[in-house]
CSV table of C-alpha atoms in Angstrom, one decimal:
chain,number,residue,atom,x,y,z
R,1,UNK,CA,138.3,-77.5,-21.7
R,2,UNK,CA,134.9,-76.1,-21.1
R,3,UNK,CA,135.4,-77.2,-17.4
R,4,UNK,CA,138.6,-75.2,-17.2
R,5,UNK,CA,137.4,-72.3,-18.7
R,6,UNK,CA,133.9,-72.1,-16.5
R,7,UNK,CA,136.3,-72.4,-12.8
R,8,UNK,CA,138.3,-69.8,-14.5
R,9,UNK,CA,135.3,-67.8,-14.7
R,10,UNK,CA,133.9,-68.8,-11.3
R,11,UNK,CA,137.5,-67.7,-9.8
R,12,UNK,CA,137.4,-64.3,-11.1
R,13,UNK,CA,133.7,-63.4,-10.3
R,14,UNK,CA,134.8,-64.3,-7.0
R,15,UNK,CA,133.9,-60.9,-4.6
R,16,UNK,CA,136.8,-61.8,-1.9
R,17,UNK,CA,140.5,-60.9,-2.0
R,18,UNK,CA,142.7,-63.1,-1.4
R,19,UNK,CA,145.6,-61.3,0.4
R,20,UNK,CA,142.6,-59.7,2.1
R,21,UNK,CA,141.1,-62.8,3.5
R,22,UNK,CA,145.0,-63.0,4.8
R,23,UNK,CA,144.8,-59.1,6.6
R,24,UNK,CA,141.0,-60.4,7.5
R,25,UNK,CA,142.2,-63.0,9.5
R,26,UNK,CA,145.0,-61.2,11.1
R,27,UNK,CA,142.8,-58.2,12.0
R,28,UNK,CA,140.0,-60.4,13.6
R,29,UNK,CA,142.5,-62.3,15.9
R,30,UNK,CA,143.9,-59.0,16.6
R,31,UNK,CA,140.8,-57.4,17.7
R,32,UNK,CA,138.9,-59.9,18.6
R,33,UNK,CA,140.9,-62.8,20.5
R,34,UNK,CA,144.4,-61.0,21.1
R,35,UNK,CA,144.9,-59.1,24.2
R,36,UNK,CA,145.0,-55.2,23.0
R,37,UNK,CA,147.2,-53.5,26.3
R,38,UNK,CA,149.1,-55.2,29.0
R,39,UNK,CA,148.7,-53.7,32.0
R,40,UNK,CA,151.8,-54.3,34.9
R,41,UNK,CA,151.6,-53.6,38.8
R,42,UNK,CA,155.2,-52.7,38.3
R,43,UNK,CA,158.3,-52.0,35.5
R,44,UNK,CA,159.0,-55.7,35.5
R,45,UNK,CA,156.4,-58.3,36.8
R,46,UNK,CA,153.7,-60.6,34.7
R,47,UNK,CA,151.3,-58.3,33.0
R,48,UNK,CA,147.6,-59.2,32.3
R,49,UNK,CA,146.3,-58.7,28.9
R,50,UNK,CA,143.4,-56.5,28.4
R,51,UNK,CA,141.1,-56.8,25.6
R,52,UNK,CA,139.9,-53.7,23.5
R,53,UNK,CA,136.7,-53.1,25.4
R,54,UNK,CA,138.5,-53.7,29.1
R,55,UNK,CA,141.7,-51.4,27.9
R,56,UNK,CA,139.6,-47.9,26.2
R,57,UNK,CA,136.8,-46.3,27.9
R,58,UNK,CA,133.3,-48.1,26.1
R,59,UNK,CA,132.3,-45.7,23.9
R,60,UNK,CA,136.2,-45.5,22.1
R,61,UNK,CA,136.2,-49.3,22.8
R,62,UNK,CA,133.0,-49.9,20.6
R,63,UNK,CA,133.9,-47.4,18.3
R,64,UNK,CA,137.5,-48.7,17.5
R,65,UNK,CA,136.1,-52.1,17.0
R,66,UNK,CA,133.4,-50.3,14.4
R,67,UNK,CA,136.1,-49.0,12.6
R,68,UNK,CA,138.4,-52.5,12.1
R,69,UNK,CA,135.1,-53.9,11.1
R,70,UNK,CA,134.3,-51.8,8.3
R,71,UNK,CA,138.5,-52.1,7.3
R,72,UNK,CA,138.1,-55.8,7.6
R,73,UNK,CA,134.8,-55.9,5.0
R,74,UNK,CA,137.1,-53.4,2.9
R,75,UNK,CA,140.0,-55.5,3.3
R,76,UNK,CA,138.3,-58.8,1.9
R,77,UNK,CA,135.8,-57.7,-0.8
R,78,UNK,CA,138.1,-56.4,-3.6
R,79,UNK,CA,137.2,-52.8,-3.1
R,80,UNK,CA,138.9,-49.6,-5.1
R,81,UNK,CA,142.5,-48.9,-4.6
R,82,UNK,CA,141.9,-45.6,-2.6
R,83,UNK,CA,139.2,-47.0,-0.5
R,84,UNK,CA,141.4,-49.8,0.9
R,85,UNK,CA,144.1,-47.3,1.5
R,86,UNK,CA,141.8,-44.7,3.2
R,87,UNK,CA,140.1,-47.6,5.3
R,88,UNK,CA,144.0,-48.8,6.3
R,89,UNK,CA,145.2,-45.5,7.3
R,90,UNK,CA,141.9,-44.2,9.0
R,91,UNK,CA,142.6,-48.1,11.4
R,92,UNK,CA,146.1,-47.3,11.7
R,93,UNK,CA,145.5,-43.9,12.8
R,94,UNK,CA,143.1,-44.9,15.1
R,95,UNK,CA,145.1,-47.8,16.9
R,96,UNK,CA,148.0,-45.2,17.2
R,97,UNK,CA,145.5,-42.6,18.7
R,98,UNK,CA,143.6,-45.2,20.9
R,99,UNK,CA,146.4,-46.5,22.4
R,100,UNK,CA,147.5,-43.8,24.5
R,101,UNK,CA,144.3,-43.6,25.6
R,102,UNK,CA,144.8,-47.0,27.7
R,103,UNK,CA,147.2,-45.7,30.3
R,104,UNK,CA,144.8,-43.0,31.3
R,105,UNK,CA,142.1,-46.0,31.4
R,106,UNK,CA,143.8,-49.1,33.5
R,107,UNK,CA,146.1,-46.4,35.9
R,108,UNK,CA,144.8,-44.8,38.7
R,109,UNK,CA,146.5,-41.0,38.7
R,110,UNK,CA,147.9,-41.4,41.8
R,111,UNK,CA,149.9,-44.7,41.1
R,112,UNK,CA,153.4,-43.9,39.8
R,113,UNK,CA,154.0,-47.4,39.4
R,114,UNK,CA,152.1,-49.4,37.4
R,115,UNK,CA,152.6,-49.7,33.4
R,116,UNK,CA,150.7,-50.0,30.5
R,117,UNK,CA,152.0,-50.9,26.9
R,118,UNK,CA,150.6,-52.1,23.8
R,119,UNK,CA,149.9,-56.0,23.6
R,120,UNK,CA,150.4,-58.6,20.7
R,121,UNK,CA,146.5,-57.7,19.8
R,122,UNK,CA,147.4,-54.2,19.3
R,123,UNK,CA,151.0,-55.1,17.2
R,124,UNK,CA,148.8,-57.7,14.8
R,125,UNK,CA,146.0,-55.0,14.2
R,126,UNK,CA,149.1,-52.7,13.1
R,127,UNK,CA,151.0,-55.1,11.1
R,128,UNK,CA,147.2,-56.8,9.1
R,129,UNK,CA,146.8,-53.2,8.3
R,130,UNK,CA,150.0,-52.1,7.3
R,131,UNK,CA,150.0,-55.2,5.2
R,132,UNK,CA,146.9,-53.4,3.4
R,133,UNK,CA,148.2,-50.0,2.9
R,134,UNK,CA,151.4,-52.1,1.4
R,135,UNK,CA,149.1,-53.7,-0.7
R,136,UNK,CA,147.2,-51.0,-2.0
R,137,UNK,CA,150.6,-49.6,-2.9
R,138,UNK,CA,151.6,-52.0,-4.2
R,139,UNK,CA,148.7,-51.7,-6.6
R,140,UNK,CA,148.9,-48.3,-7.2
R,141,UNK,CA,152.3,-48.3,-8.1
R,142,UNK,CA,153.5,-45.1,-7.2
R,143,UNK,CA,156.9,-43.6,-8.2
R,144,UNK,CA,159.7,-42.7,-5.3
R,145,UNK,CA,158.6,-39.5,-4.7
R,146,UNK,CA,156.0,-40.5,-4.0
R,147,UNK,CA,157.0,-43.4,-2.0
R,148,UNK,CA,158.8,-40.6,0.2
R,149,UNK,CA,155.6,-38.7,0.5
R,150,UNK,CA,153.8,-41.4,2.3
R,151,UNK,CA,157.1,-42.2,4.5
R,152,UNK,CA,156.9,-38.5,5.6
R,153,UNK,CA,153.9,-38.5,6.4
R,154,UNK,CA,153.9,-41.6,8.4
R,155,UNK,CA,157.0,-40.3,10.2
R,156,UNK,CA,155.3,-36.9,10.7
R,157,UNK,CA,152.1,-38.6,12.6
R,158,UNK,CA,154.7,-40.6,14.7
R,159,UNK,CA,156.1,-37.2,15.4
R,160,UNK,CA,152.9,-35.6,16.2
R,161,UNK,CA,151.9,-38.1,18.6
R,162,UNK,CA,155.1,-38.2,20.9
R,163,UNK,CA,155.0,-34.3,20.4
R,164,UNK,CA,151.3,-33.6,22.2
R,165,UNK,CA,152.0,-36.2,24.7
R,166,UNK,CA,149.6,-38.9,23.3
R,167,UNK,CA,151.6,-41.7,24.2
R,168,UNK,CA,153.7,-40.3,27.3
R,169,UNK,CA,151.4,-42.6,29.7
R,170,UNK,CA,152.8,-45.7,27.5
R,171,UNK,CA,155.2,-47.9,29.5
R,172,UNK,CA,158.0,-47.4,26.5
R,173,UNK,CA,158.0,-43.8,27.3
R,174,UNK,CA,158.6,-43.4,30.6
R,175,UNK,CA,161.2,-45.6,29.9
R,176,UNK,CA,162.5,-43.1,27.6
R,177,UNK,CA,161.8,-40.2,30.1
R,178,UNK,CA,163.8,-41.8,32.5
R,179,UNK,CA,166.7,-41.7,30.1
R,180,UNK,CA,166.2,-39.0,27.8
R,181,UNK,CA,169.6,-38.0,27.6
R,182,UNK,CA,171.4,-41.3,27.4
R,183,UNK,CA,169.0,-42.4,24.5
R,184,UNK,CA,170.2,-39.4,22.3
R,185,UNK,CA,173.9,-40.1,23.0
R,186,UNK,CA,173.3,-43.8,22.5
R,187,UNK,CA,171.0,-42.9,19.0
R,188,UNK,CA,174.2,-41.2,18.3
R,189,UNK,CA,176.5,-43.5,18.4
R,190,UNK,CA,174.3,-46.3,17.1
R,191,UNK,CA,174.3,-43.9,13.9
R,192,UNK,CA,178.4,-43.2,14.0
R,193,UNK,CA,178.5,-47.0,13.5
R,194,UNK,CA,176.4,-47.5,11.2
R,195,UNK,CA,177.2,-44.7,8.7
R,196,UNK,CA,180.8,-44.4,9.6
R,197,UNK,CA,181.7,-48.1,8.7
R,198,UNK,CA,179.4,-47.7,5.9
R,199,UNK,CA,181.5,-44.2,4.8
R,200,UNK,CA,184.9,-46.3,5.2
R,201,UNK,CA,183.4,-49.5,3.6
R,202,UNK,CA,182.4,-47.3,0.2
R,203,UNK,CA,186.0,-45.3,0.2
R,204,UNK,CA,187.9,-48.2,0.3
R,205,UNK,CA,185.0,-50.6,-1.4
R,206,UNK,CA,184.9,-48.7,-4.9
R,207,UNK,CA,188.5,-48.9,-5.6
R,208,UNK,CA,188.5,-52.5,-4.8
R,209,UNK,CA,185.7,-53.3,-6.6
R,210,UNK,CA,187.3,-50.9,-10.0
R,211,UNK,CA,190.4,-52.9,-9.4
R,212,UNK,CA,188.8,-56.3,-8.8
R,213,UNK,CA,186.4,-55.9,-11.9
R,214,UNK,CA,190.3,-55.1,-14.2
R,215,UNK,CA,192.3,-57.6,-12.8
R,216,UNK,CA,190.7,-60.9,-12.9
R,217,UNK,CA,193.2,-63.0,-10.9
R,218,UNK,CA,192.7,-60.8,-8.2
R,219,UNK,CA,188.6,-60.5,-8.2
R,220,UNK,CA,188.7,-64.2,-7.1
R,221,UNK,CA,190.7,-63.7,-4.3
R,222,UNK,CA,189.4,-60.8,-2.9
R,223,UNK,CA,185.6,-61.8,-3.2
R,224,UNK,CA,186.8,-65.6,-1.7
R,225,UNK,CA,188.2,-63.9,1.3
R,226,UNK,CA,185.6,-60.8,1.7
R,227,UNK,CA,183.1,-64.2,1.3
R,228,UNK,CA,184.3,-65.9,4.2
R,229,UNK,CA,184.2,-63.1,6.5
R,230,UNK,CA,180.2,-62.8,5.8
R,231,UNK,CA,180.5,-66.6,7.2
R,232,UNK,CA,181.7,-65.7,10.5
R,233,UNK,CA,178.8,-64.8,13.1
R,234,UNK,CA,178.9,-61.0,14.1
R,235,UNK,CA,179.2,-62.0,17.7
R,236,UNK,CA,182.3,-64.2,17.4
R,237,UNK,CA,184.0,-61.7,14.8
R,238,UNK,CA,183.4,-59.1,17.2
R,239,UNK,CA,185.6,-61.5,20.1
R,240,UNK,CA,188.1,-62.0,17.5
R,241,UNK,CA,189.0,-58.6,16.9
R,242,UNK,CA,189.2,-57.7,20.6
R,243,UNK,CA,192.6,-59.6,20.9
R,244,UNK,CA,194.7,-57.7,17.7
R,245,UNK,CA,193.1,-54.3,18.6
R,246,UNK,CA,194.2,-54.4,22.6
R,247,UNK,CA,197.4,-55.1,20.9
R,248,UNK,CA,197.4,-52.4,19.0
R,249,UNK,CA,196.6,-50.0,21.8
R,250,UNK,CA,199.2,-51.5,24.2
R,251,UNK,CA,202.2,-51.7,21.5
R,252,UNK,CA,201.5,-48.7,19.0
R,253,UNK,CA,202.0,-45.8,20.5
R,254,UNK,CA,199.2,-42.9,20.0
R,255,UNK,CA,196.5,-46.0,19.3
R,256,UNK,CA,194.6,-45.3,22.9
R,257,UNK,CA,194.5,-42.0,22.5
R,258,UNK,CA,192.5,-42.0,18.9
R,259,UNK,CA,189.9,-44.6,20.5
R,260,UNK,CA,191.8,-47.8,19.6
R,261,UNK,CA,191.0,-50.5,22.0
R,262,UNK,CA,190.0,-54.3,22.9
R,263,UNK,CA,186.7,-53.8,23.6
R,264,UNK,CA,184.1,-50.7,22.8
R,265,UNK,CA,183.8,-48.9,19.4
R,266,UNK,CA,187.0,-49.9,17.8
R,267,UNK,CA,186.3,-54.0,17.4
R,268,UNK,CA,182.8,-52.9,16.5
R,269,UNK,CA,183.6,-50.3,13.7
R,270,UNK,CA,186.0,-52.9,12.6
R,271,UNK,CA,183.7,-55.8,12.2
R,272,UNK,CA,181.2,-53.7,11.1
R,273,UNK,CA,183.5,-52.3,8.2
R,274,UNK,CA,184.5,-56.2,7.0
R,275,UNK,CA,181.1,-57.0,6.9
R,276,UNK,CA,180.2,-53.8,4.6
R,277,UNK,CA,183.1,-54.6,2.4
R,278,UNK,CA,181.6,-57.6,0.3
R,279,UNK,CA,178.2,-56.0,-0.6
R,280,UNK,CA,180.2,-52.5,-2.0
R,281,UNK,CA,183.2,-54.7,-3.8
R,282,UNK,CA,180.5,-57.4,-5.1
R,283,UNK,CA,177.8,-54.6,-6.5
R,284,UNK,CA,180.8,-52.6,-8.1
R,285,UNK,CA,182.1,-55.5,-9.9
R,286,UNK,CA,178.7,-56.8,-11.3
R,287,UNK,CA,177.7,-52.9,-12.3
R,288,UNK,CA,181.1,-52.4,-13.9
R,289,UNK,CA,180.5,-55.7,-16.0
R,290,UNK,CA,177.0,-54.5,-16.9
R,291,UNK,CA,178.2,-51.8,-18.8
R,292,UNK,CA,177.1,-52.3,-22.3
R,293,UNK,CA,180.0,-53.3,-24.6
R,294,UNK,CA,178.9,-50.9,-27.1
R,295,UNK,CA,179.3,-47.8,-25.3
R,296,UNK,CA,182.7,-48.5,-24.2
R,297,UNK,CA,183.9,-49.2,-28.1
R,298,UNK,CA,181.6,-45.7,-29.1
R,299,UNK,CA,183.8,-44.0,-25.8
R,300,UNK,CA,186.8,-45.1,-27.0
R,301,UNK,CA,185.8,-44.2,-30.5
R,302,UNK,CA,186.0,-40.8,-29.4
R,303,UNK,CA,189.3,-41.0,-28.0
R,304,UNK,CA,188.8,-41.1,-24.5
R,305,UNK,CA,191.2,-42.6,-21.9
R,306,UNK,CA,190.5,-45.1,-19.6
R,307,UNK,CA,189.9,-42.9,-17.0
R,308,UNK,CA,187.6,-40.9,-18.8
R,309,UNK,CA,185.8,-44.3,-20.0
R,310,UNK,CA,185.5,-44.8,-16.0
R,311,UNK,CA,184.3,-41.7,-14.8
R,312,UNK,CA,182.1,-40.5,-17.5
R,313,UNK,CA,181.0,-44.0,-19.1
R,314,UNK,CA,181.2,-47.2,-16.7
R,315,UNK,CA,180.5,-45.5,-13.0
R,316,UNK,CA,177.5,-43.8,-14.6
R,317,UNK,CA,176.4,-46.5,-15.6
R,318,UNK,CA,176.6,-48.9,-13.3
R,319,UNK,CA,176.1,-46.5,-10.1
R,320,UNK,CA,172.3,-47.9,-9.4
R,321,UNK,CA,173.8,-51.4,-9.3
R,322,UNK,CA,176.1,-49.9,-6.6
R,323,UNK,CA,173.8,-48.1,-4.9
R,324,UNK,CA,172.1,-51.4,-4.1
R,325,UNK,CA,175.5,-52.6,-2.6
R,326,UNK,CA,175.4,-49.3,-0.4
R,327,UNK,CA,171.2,-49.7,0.6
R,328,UNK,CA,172.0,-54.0,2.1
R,329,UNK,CA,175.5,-52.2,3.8
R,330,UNK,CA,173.3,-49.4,5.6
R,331,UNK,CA,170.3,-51.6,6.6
R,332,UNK,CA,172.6,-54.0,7.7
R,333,UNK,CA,174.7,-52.2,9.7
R,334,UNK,CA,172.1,-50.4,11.4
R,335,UNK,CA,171.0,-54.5,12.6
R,336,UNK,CA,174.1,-55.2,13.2
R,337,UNK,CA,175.0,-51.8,15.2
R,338,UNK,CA,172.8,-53.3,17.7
R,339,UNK,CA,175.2,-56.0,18.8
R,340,UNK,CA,177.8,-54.0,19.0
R,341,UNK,CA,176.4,-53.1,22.8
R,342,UNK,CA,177.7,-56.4,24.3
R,343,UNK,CA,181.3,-55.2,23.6
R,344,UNK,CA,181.1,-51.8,25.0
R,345,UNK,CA,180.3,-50.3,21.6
R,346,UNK,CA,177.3,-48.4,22.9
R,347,UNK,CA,174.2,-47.5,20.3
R,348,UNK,CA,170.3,-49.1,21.0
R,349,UNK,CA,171.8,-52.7,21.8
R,350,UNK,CA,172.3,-51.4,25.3
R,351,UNK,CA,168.2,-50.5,25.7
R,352,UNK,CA,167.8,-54.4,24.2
R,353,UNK,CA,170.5,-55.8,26.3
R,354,UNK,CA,169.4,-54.1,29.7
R,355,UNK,CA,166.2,-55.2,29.2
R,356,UNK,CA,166.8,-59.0,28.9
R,357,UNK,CA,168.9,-58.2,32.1
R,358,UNK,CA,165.8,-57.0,33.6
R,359,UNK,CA,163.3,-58.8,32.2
R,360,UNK,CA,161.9,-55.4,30.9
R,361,UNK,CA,160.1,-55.6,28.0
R,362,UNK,CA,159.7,-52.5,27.3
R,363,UNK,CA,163.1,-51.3,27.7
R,364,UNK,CA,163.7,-53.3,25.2
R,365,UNK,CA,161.4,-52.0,22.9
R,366,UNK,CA,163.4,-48.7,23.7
R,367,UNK,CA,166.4,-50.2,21.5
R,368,UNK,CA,164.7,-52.1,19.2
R,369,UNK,CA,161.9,-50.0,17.7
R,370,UNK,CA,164.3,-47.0,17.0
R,371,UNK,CA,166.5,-49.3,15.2
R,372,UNK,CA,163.6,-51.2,13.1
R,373,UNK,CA,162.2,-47.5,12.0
R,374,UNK,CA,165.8,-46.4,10.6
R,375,UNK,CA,166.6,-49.7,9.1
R,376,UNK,CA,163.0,-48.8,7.6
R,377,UNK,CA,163.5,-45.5,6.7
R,378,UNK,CA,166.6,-46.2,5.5
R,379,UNK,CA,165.8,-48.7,3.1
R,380,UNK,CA,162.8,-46.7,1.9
R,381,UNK,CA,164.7,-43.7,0.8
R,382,UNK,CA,168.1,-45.6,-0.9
R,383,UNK,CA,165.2,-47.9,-3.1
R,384,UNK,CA,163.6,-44.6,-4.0
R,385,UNK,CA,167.2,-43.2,-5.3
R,386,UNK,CA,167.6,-46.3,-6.5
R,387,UNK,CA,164.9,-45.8,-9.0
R,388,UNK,CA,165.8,-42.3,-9.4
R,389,UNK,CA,168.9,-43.3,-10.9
R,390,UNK,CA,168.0,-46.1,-12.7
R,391,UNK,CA,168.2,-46.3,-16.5
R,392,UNK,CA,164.2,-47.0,-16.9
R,393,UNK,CA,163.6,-43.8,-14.9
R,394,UNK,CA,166.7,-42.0,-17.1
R,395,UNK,CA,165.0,-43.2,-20.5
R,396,UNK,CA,161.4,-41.7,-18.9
R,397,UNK,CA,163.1,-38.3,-18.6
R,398,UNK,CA,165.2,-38.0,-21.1
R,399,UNK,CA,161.9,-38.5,-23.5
């Protein structure tokens, strides 16, 4: 017992944080052993990986290095809650500054050519210290709004950096440059998919769900089948529905003409609507059968229908749990919107796609990091109204 109780002691007197050790580790690999730019002769040959003091000018190189030294000490002595975060922002700001700087420092002005883009030292350094402003978050325990605050602001440094320029030298943006406007009608339709099928999934979802969550008989057959379609891969459901729907449009007439066809956005707002269908059906049924018994008796006791019971009693009710249903639908189908680009269905897939084609890296980054900040984004903001509507945060207020 007494040995027990003295490890127990030694544990907690320990100085060093765990997770920190963790972001520690990552950060010095990152810094230290990692190549921080890749710099390219062309768009798509072999690059060479330049470390931090090769890629920035010396005195940024030394002084950037300073800095994730002082947020690696921070990071693994257990240090304040604002002082991690302050130390994790002040890194991450400084990567996202410093890294534009590199294009100015490997390419000579006159060469139109060569490329420079961030290397797996740079994208460690950001995730290790992301991981510690999560943490320290985490900790703090902030409420959505919060949460939303933070997400602005990260957003609005994004923005202020691709608005002064700071990054135009950066291989993923003259990617971008060179198709400026096909990115913005490919971001378009990448967001017609995703929040279309997700509109149609919720109007035809929450009736199911109402009906499924009534009539028992039919809950198991609808959730069996719904069930089996989240088995089928996204690429084969996607060749499946190209047969029916050129069918459609050759046979039915009028089809063509509203966009119904074999291949493009048809089989992929399709497949993207069956997929979204479970989660919204699923979520409705399990926050209709949450409902507390005793409000129902105490609605009925006041003589209300069962419509009224519905609208005024259950939905409320059981909304959050369907909002949750509605948050895995949107992030998914922002993921999934991606694939849609091998059928013709357009969105950031075709950036991702082109660049395998070319072995372009960055070109892929083009479709991919767009799509991981909205699936981000996204699931930021639905948790957050989540919460909002939750009954813990409903109690809080009504006190």
């Amino acid at each position: 017992m007494a040995i027990g109780v003295i490890r127990e002691t030694e544990r907690r007197s320990l100085p060093f944080d765990k997770l920190g050790v963790i972001i520690a580790a990552l950060a010095v690999y990152g810094a230290f052993l990692a190549p921080f730019a890749t710099f390219r002769a062309n768009r798509i040959v072999q690059g060479e990986g330049k470390a931090i003091l090769e890629a920035l000018p010396p005195s940024l190189g030394y002084g950037l290095l300073a800095l994730v030294t002082f947020a690696i000490v921070v990071a693994v002595l257990k240090t304040s809650v604002p002082v991690r975060m302050a130390a994790a922002f002040a890194a991450l700001l400084a990567l996202g500054f410093l890294i534009g700087s590199c294009a100015g420092n490997l390419v000579p002005a006159e060469n139109a050519y060569a490329r420079v883009s961030p290397a797996s030292g740079f994208w460690v350094l950001v995730f290790a210290f992301a991981l510690l402003v999560a943490d320290a978050l985490t900790r703090l325990n902030p409420g959505p709004g919060l949460r939303l605050l933070f997400l602005a602001g990260a957003l609005a440094l994004v923005g202020a950096m691709l608005a002064t320029g700071r990054w135009d030298g950066l291989s993923i943006l003259k990617e971008y440059a060179s198709r400026a406007d096909t990115f913005w009608a490919e971001a378009g339709r990448h967001l017609t998919l995703a929040l279309g099928s997700l509109v149609a999934a919720t109007v035809v979802g929450l009736p199911l769900g109402i009906l499924c969550h009534r009539v028992e008989r039919l809950r198991a057959a609808v959730l069996n089948v719904l069930n089996a379609i989240q088995t089928i891969p996204s690429i084969a459901l996607f060749g499946i529905l190209i047969g029916p729907l050129g069918w459609i449009a050759a046979h039915v007439p009028g089809a063509e003409a509203i966009g119904v066809r074999g291949i493009g956005v048809a089989p992929a707002f399709v497949a993207l609507f069956l997929y979204s269908l479970l989660p919204v059906v699923a979520n409705t049924v399990v926050g209709l059968a949450g409902v507390p018994r005793a409000a129902n008796d105490a609605a009925r006791g006041l003589g209300m229908t069962e419509w009224q019971r519905l609208v005024t009693v259950e939905f409320p009710l059981a909304f959050p749990v369907i909002l949750a249903g509605i948050r895995i639908v949107l992030v998914q189908n922002i993921g999934l919107a991606t694939i849609a680009a091998l059928i013709g269905g357009g969105g950031f897939g075709v950036f991702v796609f082109q660049g395998i084609g070319q072995t372009a890296m960055d070109l892929v980054l083009l479709g991919a990091v767009p799509t991981v900040v909205l699936a981000f984004t996204a699931a930021i903001v639905l948790d957050a109204l989540i919460e909002v509507t939750g009954p813990k945060h409903s109690r809080g207020k009504a006190a």
